[in-house]
């Protein structure tokens, strides 16, 4: 996709996006362990929306989160940014892992992805998809249409390690019991995550403790993760997985081939996209927000596909500058 230099997202956007995910994490993080996931999500949405409107971009939310979870949402079609910068598609998840946040468990993130306008895939309200994510070493070898055992063996070969040392990240859900049996029958290990498969996808793409991600998870999270995977050189493949006949018919009416395997480039066609995330609770990818009397500490990651750059950003914030975002 060709976009002029005046309308394409530029490298200066990276730190602006980190400010947005930091704000969502700091606001939502106040509700860690309280058992109230909707209030946590509402605080994060409010902060993310307010800070996004200061970013120099003319953005449209094309992948929002909330309708699926019946939670507060940045809705599809909402205009974000200050309107003065590049035209972009925006994918948001103010808290990837609302239940993790509410229960105080690991791996909750505030996430945001931005790409050139018109480049993000429209799933037509199909909320779930089968996914497979691997790092760059195995990207050219695996295929979602192959049996699980064969893909695991191909990953082991690409990584030059025994199959019994291959670790597969899987969302802990009853629907994945047959998948887990296949993985273990192949001789590989399973690492369960409770929620938040964006973090799992990035971990697999970067080889951070796991070698691949398999299973059915959220379509919005898959598209957001694709922006990050592009920066790592890894691979994400997905296939839409409607949950009922009505959702299936909606997908067919929109022209989707439900047998088609979607690649990273199908999910985000632009080669100029960004991904930013800030830890809310501690996890394999990032540390969570830490609140102290005179400082708030955050850890974030920001990626840009054009340069393949991945930055870890550690920040200190003064609580007295955050006003209402820290009010209960």
C-alpha positions as a LaTeX table, in Angstrom:
\begin{tabular}{lrrr}
\hline
Residue & $x$ (\AA) & $y$ (\AA) & $z$ (\AA) \\
\hline
Unk1 & 0.00 & 0.00 & 0.00 \\
Unk2 & 1.49 & 3.32 & $-1.04$ \\
Unk3 & 0.85 & 6.35 & 1.11 \\
Unk4 & 2.42 & 9.78 & 0.77 \\
Unk5 & 4.96 & 10.95 & 3.30 \\
Unk6 & 2.55 & 13.58 & 4.56 \\
Unk7 & $-0.19$ & 11.09 & 5.45 \\
Unk8 & 1.74 & 8.01 & 6.57 \\
Unk9 & 2.36 & 7.43 & 10.27 \\
Unk10 & 5.92 & 8.47 & 11.12 \\
Unk11 & 8.41 & 7.33 & 13.74 \\
Unk12 & 7.55 & 10.21 & 16.08 \\
Unk13 & 4.21 & 8.51 & 16.73 \\
Unk14 & 5.80 & 5.76 & 18.82 \\
Unk15 & 6.30 & 7.60 & 22.10 \\
Unk16 & 2.94 & 9.34 & 21.76 \\
Unk17 & 1.26 & 5.94 & 21.65 \\
Unk18 & 3.18 & 4.79 & 24.73 \\
Unk19 & 1.77 & 7.77 & 26.62 \\
Unk20 & $-1.71$ & 6.49 & 25.78 \\
Unk21 & $-1.13$ & 2.93 & 27.00 \\
Unk22 & 0.64 & 4.25 & 30.11 \\
Unk23 & $-2.44$ & 6.32 & 30.92 \\
Unk24 & $-4.79$ & 3.37 & 30.46 \\
Unk25 & $-2.57$ & 1.14 & 32.59 \\
Unk26 & $-2.22$ & 3.69 & 35.40 \\
Unk27 & $-5.98$ & 4.38 & 35.51 \\
Unk28 & $-7.06$ & 0.75 & 35.17 \\
Unk29 & $-4.33$ & $-0.53$ & 37.45 \\
Unk30 & $-5.96$ & 1.18 & 40.43 \\
Unk31 & $-8.59$ & $-1.56$ & 40.30 \\
Unk32 & $-6.21$ & $-4.55$ & 40.34 \\
Unk33 & $-7.46$ & $-7.18$ & 42.75 \\
Unk34 & $-10.76$ & $-5.45$ & 43.53 \\
Unk35 & $-12.91$ & $-8.01$ & 41.73 \\
Unk36 & $-14.61$ & $-5.34$ & 39.58 \\
Unk37 & $-13.50$ & $-5.82$ & 36.00 \\
Unk38 & $-16.00$ & $-3.36$ & 34.52 \\
Unk39 & $-14.86$ & $-0.47$ & 36.71 \\
Unk40 & $-11.24$ & $-1.30$ & 35.84 \\
Unk41 & $-12.07$ & $-1.37$ & 32.14 \\
Unk42 & $-14.13$ & 1.82 & 32.41 \\
Unk43 & $-11.25$ & 3.70 & 34.03 \\
Unk44 & $-8.82$ & 2.46 & 31.38 \\
Unk45 & $-11.19$ & 3.33 & 28.52 \\
Unk46 & $-11.73$ & 6.84 & 29.89 \\
Unk47 & $-7.99$ & 7.48 & 30.21 \\
Unk48 & $-7.13$ & 5.93 & 26.85 \\
Unk49 & $-9.78$ & 7.98 & 25.03 \\
Unk50 & $-8.67$ & 11.25 & 26.66 \\
Unk51 & $-4.96$ & 10.72 & 25.99 \\
Unk52 & $-5.54$ & 9.42 & 22.47 \\
Unk53 & $-7.25$ & 12.65 & 21.58 \\
Unk54 & $-3.96$ & 14.48 & 22.21 \\
Unk55 & $-2.04$ & 12.33 & 19.71 \\
Unk56 & $-1.17$ & 13.92 & 16.39 \\
Unk57 & $-3.22$ & 11.65 & 14.13 \\
Unk58 & $-6.58$ & 11.50 & 12.41 \\
Unk59 & $-7.62$ & 8.07 & 13.60 \\
Unk60 & $-10.67$ & 5.86 & 13.33 \\
Unk61 & $-11.24$ & 2.96 & 15.68 \\
Unk62 & $-11.74$ & $-0.08$ & 13.45 \\
Unk63 & $-11.08$ & $-2.72$ & 16.10 \\
Unk64 & $-12.76$ & $-1.79$ & 19.35 \\
Unk65 & $-13.19$ & $-3.84$ & 22.47 \\
Unk66 & $-16.21$ & $-3.98$ & 24.74 \\
Unk67 & $-19.17$ & $-5.26$ & 22.75 \\
Unk68 & $-17.97$ & $-8.84$ & 23.12 \\
Unk69 & $-17.40$ & $-8.41$ & 26.86 \\
Unk70 & $-20.44$ & $-6.19$ & 27.48 \\
Unk71 & $-18.02$ & $-3.65$ & 28.96 \\
Unk72 & $-17.33$ & 0.06 & 28.37 \\
Unk73 & $-15.95$ & 0.49 & 24.91 \\
Unk74 & $-14.10$ & 2.59 & 22.43 \\
Unk75 & $-16.57$ & 1.82 & 19.68 \\
Unk76 & $-15.90$ & 0.96 & 16.05 \\
Unk77 & $-16.08$ & 4.09 & 13.92 \\
Unk78 & $-15.14$ & 6.44 & 16.75 \\
Unk79 & $-12.79$ & 9.27 & 15.72 \\
Unk80 & $-9.65$ & 9.56 & 17.84 \\
Unk81 & $-6.56$ & 11.75 & 17.75 \\
Unk82 & $-6.35$ & 15.51 & 17.43 \\
Unk83 & $-7.19$ & 15.35 & 13.71 \\
Unk84 & $-4.01$ & 17.05 & 12.57 \\
Unk85 & $-1.82$ & 14.08 & 11.67 \\
Unk86 & $-1.87$ & 11.04 & 9.39 \\
Unk87 & $-5.06$ & 9.14 & 8.54 \\
Unk88 & $-4.84$ & 5.85 & 10.42 \\
Unk89 & $-6.74$ & 2.78 & 11.51 \\
Unk90 & $-6.68$ & 2.25 & 15.26 \\
Unk91 & $-7.15$ & $-0.99$ & 17.18 \\
Unk92 & $-7.59$ & $-0.75$ & 20.94 \\
Unk93 & $-7.89$ & $-2.91$ & 24.01 \\
Unk94 & $-7.63$ & $-0.64$ & 27.06 \\
Unk95 & $-7.26$ & $-3.76$ & 29.19 \\
Unk96 & $-6.35$ & $-7.04$ & 27.54 \\
Unk97 & $-7.21$ & $-9.22$ & 30.50 \\
Unk98 & $-9.97$ & $-7.50$ & 32.46 \\
Unk99 & $-10.51$ & $-10.62$ & 34.56 \\
Unk100 & $-6.78$ & $-10.83$ & 35.23 \\
Unk101 & $-6.87$ & $-7.24$ & 36.45 \\
Unk102 & $-9.92$ & $-7.73$ & 38.63 \\
Unk103 & $-8.46$ & $-10.86$ & 40.26 \\
Unk104 & $-4.90$ & $-9.57$ & 40.50 \\
Unk105 & $-3.46$ & $-12.23$ & 38.20 \\
Unk106 & $-0.48$ & $-11.84$ & 35.88 \\
Unk107 & $-0.28$ & $-10.71$ & 32.24 \\
Unk108 & $-2.88$ & $-7.91$ & 32.02 \\
Unk109 & $-1.89$ & $-5.21$ & 29.51 \\
Unk110 & $-3.15$ & $-1.94$ & 28.05 \\
Unk111 & $-2.66$ & $-2.23$ & 24.29 \\
Unk112 & $-2.99$ & $-0.05$ & 21.21 \\
Unk113 & $-2.12$ & $-0.59$ & 17.56 \\
Unk114 & $-2.06$ & 1.92 & 14.69 \\
Unk115 & $-1.64$ & 1.34 & 10.96 \\
Unk116 & $-2.21$ & 3.20 & 7.71 \\
Unk117 & $-5.86$ & 3.89 & 6.96 \\
Unk118 & $-7.72$ & 1.01 & 5.36 \\
Unk119 & $-5.08$ & $-1.58$ & 6.21 \\
Unk120 & $-6.69$ & $-3.43$ & 9.15 \\
Unk121 & $-8.85$ & $-6.47$ & 8.51 \\
Unk122 & $-12.61$ & $-6.16$ & 9.08 \\
Unk123 & $-13.85$ & $-9.38$ & 10.74 \\
Unk124 & $-17.52$ & $-8.35$ & 10.37 \\
Unk125 & $-18.37$ & $-8.98$ & 14.04 \\
Unk126 & $-16.90$ & $-12.49$ & 14.15 \\
Unk127 & $-15.42$ & $-12.30$ & 17.61 \\
Unk128 & $-13.26$ & $-15.42$ & 17.66 \\
Unk129 & $-10.62$ & $-16.97$ & 15.46 \\
Unk130 & $-8.26$ & $-19.93$ & 15.50 \\
Unk131 & $-4.69$ & $-18.68$ & 15.86 \\
Unk132 & $-1.15$ & $-19.88$ & 15.49 \\
Unk133 & 1.84 & $-17.67$ & 16.24 \\
Unk134 & 5.53 & $-18.50$ & 15.91 \\
Unk135 & 8.78 & $-16.54$ & 15.79 \\
Unk136 & 10.81 & $-15.67$ & 12.69 \\
Unk137 & 12.82 & $-18.91$ & 12.67 \\
Unk138 & 9.71 & $-21.04$ & 12.10 \\
Unk139 & 7.59 & $-18.53$ & 10.17 \\
Unk140 & 8.15 & $-20.13$ & 6.77 \\
Unk141 & 7.61 & $-23.71$ & 7.92 \\
Unk142 & 4.26 & $-23.96$ & 9.70 \\
Unk143 & 0.71 & $-23.90$ & 8.37 \\
Unk144 & $-2.53$ & $-23.76$ & 10.38 \\
Unk145 & $-4.05$ & $-26.35$ & 8.01 \\
Unk146 & $-1.50$ & $-28.97$ & 9.04 \\
Unk147 & $-2.03$ & $-31.33$ & 11.98 \\
Unk148 & $-0.92$ & $-29.98$ & 15.36 \\
Unk149 & 1.76 & $-32.64$ & 15.74 \\
Unk150 & 3.28 & $-31.80$ & 12.36 \\
Unk151 & 3.43 & $-28.09$ & 13.12 \\
Unk152 & 5.10 & $-28.78$ & 16.46 \\
Unk153 & 7.72 & $-30.97$ & 14.78 \\
Unk154 & 8.34 & $-28.26$ & 12.17 \\
Unk155 & 8.85 & $-25.69$ & 14.94 \\
Unk156 & 11.25 & $-28.05$ & 16.72 \\
Unk157 & 13.22 & $-28.52$ & 13.50 \\
Unk158 & 13.35 & $-24.78$ & 12.79 \\
Unk159 & 14.53 & $-24.04$ & 16.34 \\
Unk160 & 16.94 & $-26.97$ & 16.33 \\
Unk161 & 15.61 & $-28.37$ & 19.58 \\
Unk162 & 13.94 & $-31.66$ & 20.59 \\
Unk163 & 10.15 & $-31.78$ & 20.44 \\
Unk164 & 10.02 & $-32.31$ & 24.21 \\
Unk165 & 11.58 & $-28.87$ & 24.65 \\
Unk166 & 8.97 & $-27.08$ & 22.51 \\
Unk167 & 6.57 & $-25.04$ & 24.68 \\
Unk168 & 3.13 & $-24.12$ & 23.34 \\
Unk169 & 1.09 & $-21.27$ & 24.84 \\
Unk170 & $-2.65$ & $-22.04$ & 25.12 \\
Unk171 & $-5.57$ & $-20.17$ & 26.66 \\
Unk172 & $-6.96$ & $-22.25$ & 29.52 \\
Unk173 & $-10.47$ & $-22.97$ & 28.26 \\
Unk174 & $-12.62$ & $-26.14$ & 28.16 \\
Unk175 & $-12.76$ & $-25.84$ & 24.37 \\
Unk176 & $-9.00$ & $-26.39$ & 24.23 \\
Unk177 & $-8.94$ & $-29.75$ & 26.02 \\
Unk178 & $-8.65$ & $-31.74$ & 22.72 \\
Unk179 & $-5.92$ & $-29.35$ & 21.53 \\
Unk180 & $-3.97$ & $-29.79$ & 24.76 \\
Unk181 & $-4.21$ & $-33.57$ & 24.39 \\
Unk182 & $-2.80$ & $-33.30$ & 20.84 \\
Unk183 & 0.07 & $-31.09$ & 21.97 \\
Unk184 & 1.03 & $-33.43$ & 24.78 \\
Unk185 & 0.61 & $-36.50$ & 22.57 \\
Unk186 & 3.12 & $-34.93$ & 20.18 \\
Unk187 & 5.57 & $-34.74$ & 23.10 \\
Unk188 & 5.57 & $-30.95$ & 23.54 \\
Unk189 & 4.88 & $-28.88$ & 26.66 \\
Unk190 & 1.86 & $-26.68$ & 27.36 \\
Unk191 & 1.98 & $-23.31$ & 29.09 \\
Unk192 & $-1.50$ & $-22.14$ & 30.03 \\
Unk193 & $-2.58$ & $-18.51$ & 30.19 \\
Unk194 & $-5.88$ & $-17.53$ & 31.81 \\
Unk195 & $-6.67$ & $-14.57$ & 29.57 \\
Unk196 & $-4.90$ & $-11.97$ & 27.47 \\
Unk197 & $-3.63$ & $-13.80$ & 24.44 \\
Unk198 & $-2.04$ & $-10.64$ & 23.00 \\
Unk199 & 0.76 & $-11.11$ & 25.51 \\
Unk200 & 0.92 & $-14.80$ & 24.62 \\
Unk201 & 1.14 & $-14.04$ & 20.91 \\
Unk202 & 3.97 & $-11.56$ & 21.41 \\
Unk203 & 5.83 & $-13.98$ & 23.67 \\
Unk204 & 5.60 & $-16.66$ & 20.97 \\
Unk205 & 6.68 & $-14.26$ & 18.22 \\
Unk206 & 9.70 & $-13.15$ & 20.27 \\
Unk207 & 10.56 & $-16.56$ & 21.71 \\
Unk208 & 10.09 & $-15.22$ & 25.23 \\
Unk209 & 9.47 & $-18.36$ & 27.25 \\
Unk210 & 7.23 & $-20.05$ & 24.65 \\
Unk211 & 7.83 & $-21.24$ & 21.10 \\
Unk212 & 4.34 & $-21.01$ & 19.64 \\
Unk213 & 0.76 & $-20.05$ & 20.47 \\
Unk214 & $-2.19$ & $-22.22$ & 19.45 \\
Unk215 & $-5.92$ & $-22.12$ & 20.03 \\
Unk216 & $-9.05$ & $-20.05$ & 19.57 \\
Unk217 & $-9.10$ & $-16.52$ & 20.94 \\
Unk218 & $-10.50$ & $-13.08$ & 20.23 \\
Unk219 & $-10.39$ & $-11.76$ & 16.67 \\
Unk220 & $-9.77$ & $-8.15$ & 17.83 \\
Unk221 & $-6.79$ & $-9.37$ & 19.87 \\
Unk222 & $-5.51$ & $-11.26$ & 16.83 \\
Unk223 & $-5.51$ & $-8.14$ & 14.67 \\
Unk224 & $-3.84$ & $-6.10$ & 17.41 \\
Unk225 & $-1.22$ & $-8.80$ & 17.88 \\
Unk226 & $-0.57$ & $-8.92$ & 14.12 \\
Unk227 & 0.80 & $-5.36$ & 14.30 \\
Unk228 & 3.30 & $-6.51$ & 16.92 \\
Unk229 & 4.16 & $-9.74$ & 15.12 \\
Unk230 & 5.01 & $-7.73$ & 11.98 \\
Unk231 & 7.73 & $-5.92$ & 13.89 \\
Unk232 & 9.29 & $-9.16$ & 15.17 \\
Unk233 & 9.47 & $-10.93$ & 11.82 \\
Unk234 & 7.35 & $-13.73$ & 13.24 \\
Unk235 & 4.13 & $-15.13$ & 11.82 \\
Unk236 & 0.49 & $-15.13$ & 12.87 \\
Unk237 & $-2.06$ & $-17.23$ & 11.02 \\
Unk238 & $-5.76$ & $-17.17$ & 11.81 \\
Unk239 & $-9.06$ & $-18.58$ & 10.66 \\
Unk240 & $-12.42$ & $-17.09$ & 11.61 \\
Unk241 & $-14.37$ & $-19.21$ & 14.10 \\
Unk242 & $-18.02$ & $-18.10$ & 14.40 \\
Unk243 & $-19.65$ & $-19.24$ & 17.63 \\
Unk244 & $-23.19$ & $-19.72$ & 16.30 \\
Unk245 & $-25.24$ & $-19.85$ & 13.11 \\
Unk246 & $-26.15$ & $-16.17$ & 13.23 \\
Unk247 & $-22.51$ & $-15.12$ & 13.47 \\
Unk248 & $-21.61$ & $-17.58$ & 10.71 \\
Unk249 & $-24.28$ & $-16.19$ & 8.43 \\
Unk250 & $-23.15$ & $-12.63$ & 9.12 \\
Unk251 & $-19.61$ & $-13.59$ & 8.10 \\
Unk252 & $-20.82$ & $-15.30$ & 4.92 \\
Unk253 & $-23.01$ & $-12.32$ & 4.03 \\
Unk254 & $-19.93$ & $-10.10$ & 4.40 \\
Unk255 & $-18.09$ & $-12.27$ & 1.88 \\
Unk256 & $-15.73$ & $-14.08$ & 4.25 \\
Unk257 & $-14.41$ & $-17.52$ & 3.34 \\
Unk258 & $-14.51$ & $-19.33$ & 6.68 \\
Unk259 & $-12.00$ & $-21.93$ & 5.45 \\
Unk260 & $-9.42$ & $-19.32$ & 4.49 \\
Unk261 & $-6.25$ & $-19.09$ & 6.54 \\
Unk262 & $-5.46$ & $-15.43$ & 7.14 \\
Unk263 & $-1.83$ & $-14.41$ & 7.39 \\
Unk264 & $-0.22$ & $-11.53$ & 9.25 \\
Unk265 & $-0.31$ & $-9.51$ & 6.03 \\
Unk266 & $-4.02$ & $-10.25$ & 5.57 \\
Unk267 & $-4.81$ & $-9.01$ & 9.07 \\
Unk268 & $-2.73$ & $-5.83$ & 8.62 \\
Unk269 & $-1.79$ & $-5.05$ & 5.02 \\
Unk270 & 0.34 & $-2.01$ & 5.84 \\
Unk271 & 4.09 & $-2.35$ & 6.34 \\
Unk272 & 4.00 & 0.80 & 8.46 \\
Unk273 & 2.24 & $-0.06$ & 11.70 \\
Unk274 & 2.81 & 0.39 & 15.41 \\
Unk275 & 2.06 & $-1.60$ & 18.52 \\
Unk276 & 2.28 & $-0.27$ & 22.06 \\
Unk277 & 1.52 & $-1.95$ & 25.37 \\
Unk278 & 1.98 & $-1.13$ & 29.05 \\
Unk279 & 1.88 & $-3.72$ & 31.80 \\
Unk280 & $-0.99$ & $-3.48$ & 34.27 \\
Unk281 & $-0.11$ & $-6.56$ & 36.30 \\
Unk282 & 3.24 & $-8.33$ & 36.28 \\
Unk283 & 3.70 & $-10.80$ & 33.46 \\
Unk284 & 6.12 & $-12.62$ & 31.20 \\
Unk285 & 6.20 & $-9.66$ & 28.82 \\
Unk286 & 6.16 & $-6.59$ & 31.09 \\
Unk287 & 6.12 & $-5.55$ & 34.72 \\
Unk288 & 2.88 & $-4.18$ & 36.08 \\
Unk289 & 2.17 & $-0.67$ & 37.34 \\
Unk290 & 3.73 & 0.12 & 40.70 \\
Unk291 & 2.24 & 2.88 & 42.83 \\
Unk292 & 4.42 & 4.56 & 45.41 \\
Unk293 & 3.83 & 7.71 & 47.45 \\
Unk294 & 5.87 & 10.02 & 45.23 \\
Unk295 & 6.19 & 7.97 & 42.03 \\
Unk296 & 4.27 & 5.65 & 39.73 \\
Unk297 & 6.42 & 3.22 & 37.75 \\
Unk298 & 5.40 & 1.71 & 34.40 \\
Unk299 & 7.02 & $-0.59$ & 31.88 \\
Unk300 & 5.96 & $-0.56$ & 28.24 \\
Unk301 & 6.89 & $-2.02$ & 24.89 \\
Unk302 & 6.56 & $-0.22$ & 21.56 \\
Unk303 & 7.19 & $-1.72$ & 18.14 \\
Unk304 & 7.31 & $-0.37$ & 14.61 \\
Unk305 & 7.11 & $-2.76$ & 11.68 \\
Unk306 & 8.88 & $-0.50$ & 9.14 \\
Unk307 & 12.13 & $-0.52$ & 11.08 \\
Unk308 & 11.60 & $-3.77$ & 12.99 \\
Unk309 & 12.42 & $-1.83$ & 16.14 \\
Unk310 & 11.27 & $-3.06$ & 19.55 \\
Unk311 & 11.76 & $-0.70$ & 22.48 \\
Unk312 & 11.20 & $-1.31$ & 26.18 \\
Unk313 & 10.25 & 1.93 & 27.93 \\
Unk314 & 10.56 & 2.28 & 31.69 \\
Unk315 & 8.95 & 5.42 & 33.07 \\
Unk316 & 8.42 & 7.25 & 36.34 \\
Unk317 & 5.34 & 9.43 & 36.80 \\
Unk318 & 4.42 & 11.91 & 39.52 \\
Unk319 & 1.05 & 11.03 & 41.08 \\
Unk320 & 0.18 & 14.70 & 41.65 \\
Unk321 & 0.15 & 15.22 & 37.87 \\
Unk322 & $-2.48$ & 12.53 & 37.26 \\
Unk323 & $-5.43$ & 14.10 & 39.06 \\
Unk324 & $-8.73$ & 12.34 & 38.43 \\
Unk325 & $-7.11$ & 9.27 & 36.88 \\
Unk326 & $-6.05$ & 8.17 & 40.35 \\
Unk327 & $-9.36$ & 8.84 & 42.06 \\
Unk328 & $-11.38$ & 5.85 & 43.19 \\
\hline
\end{tabular}
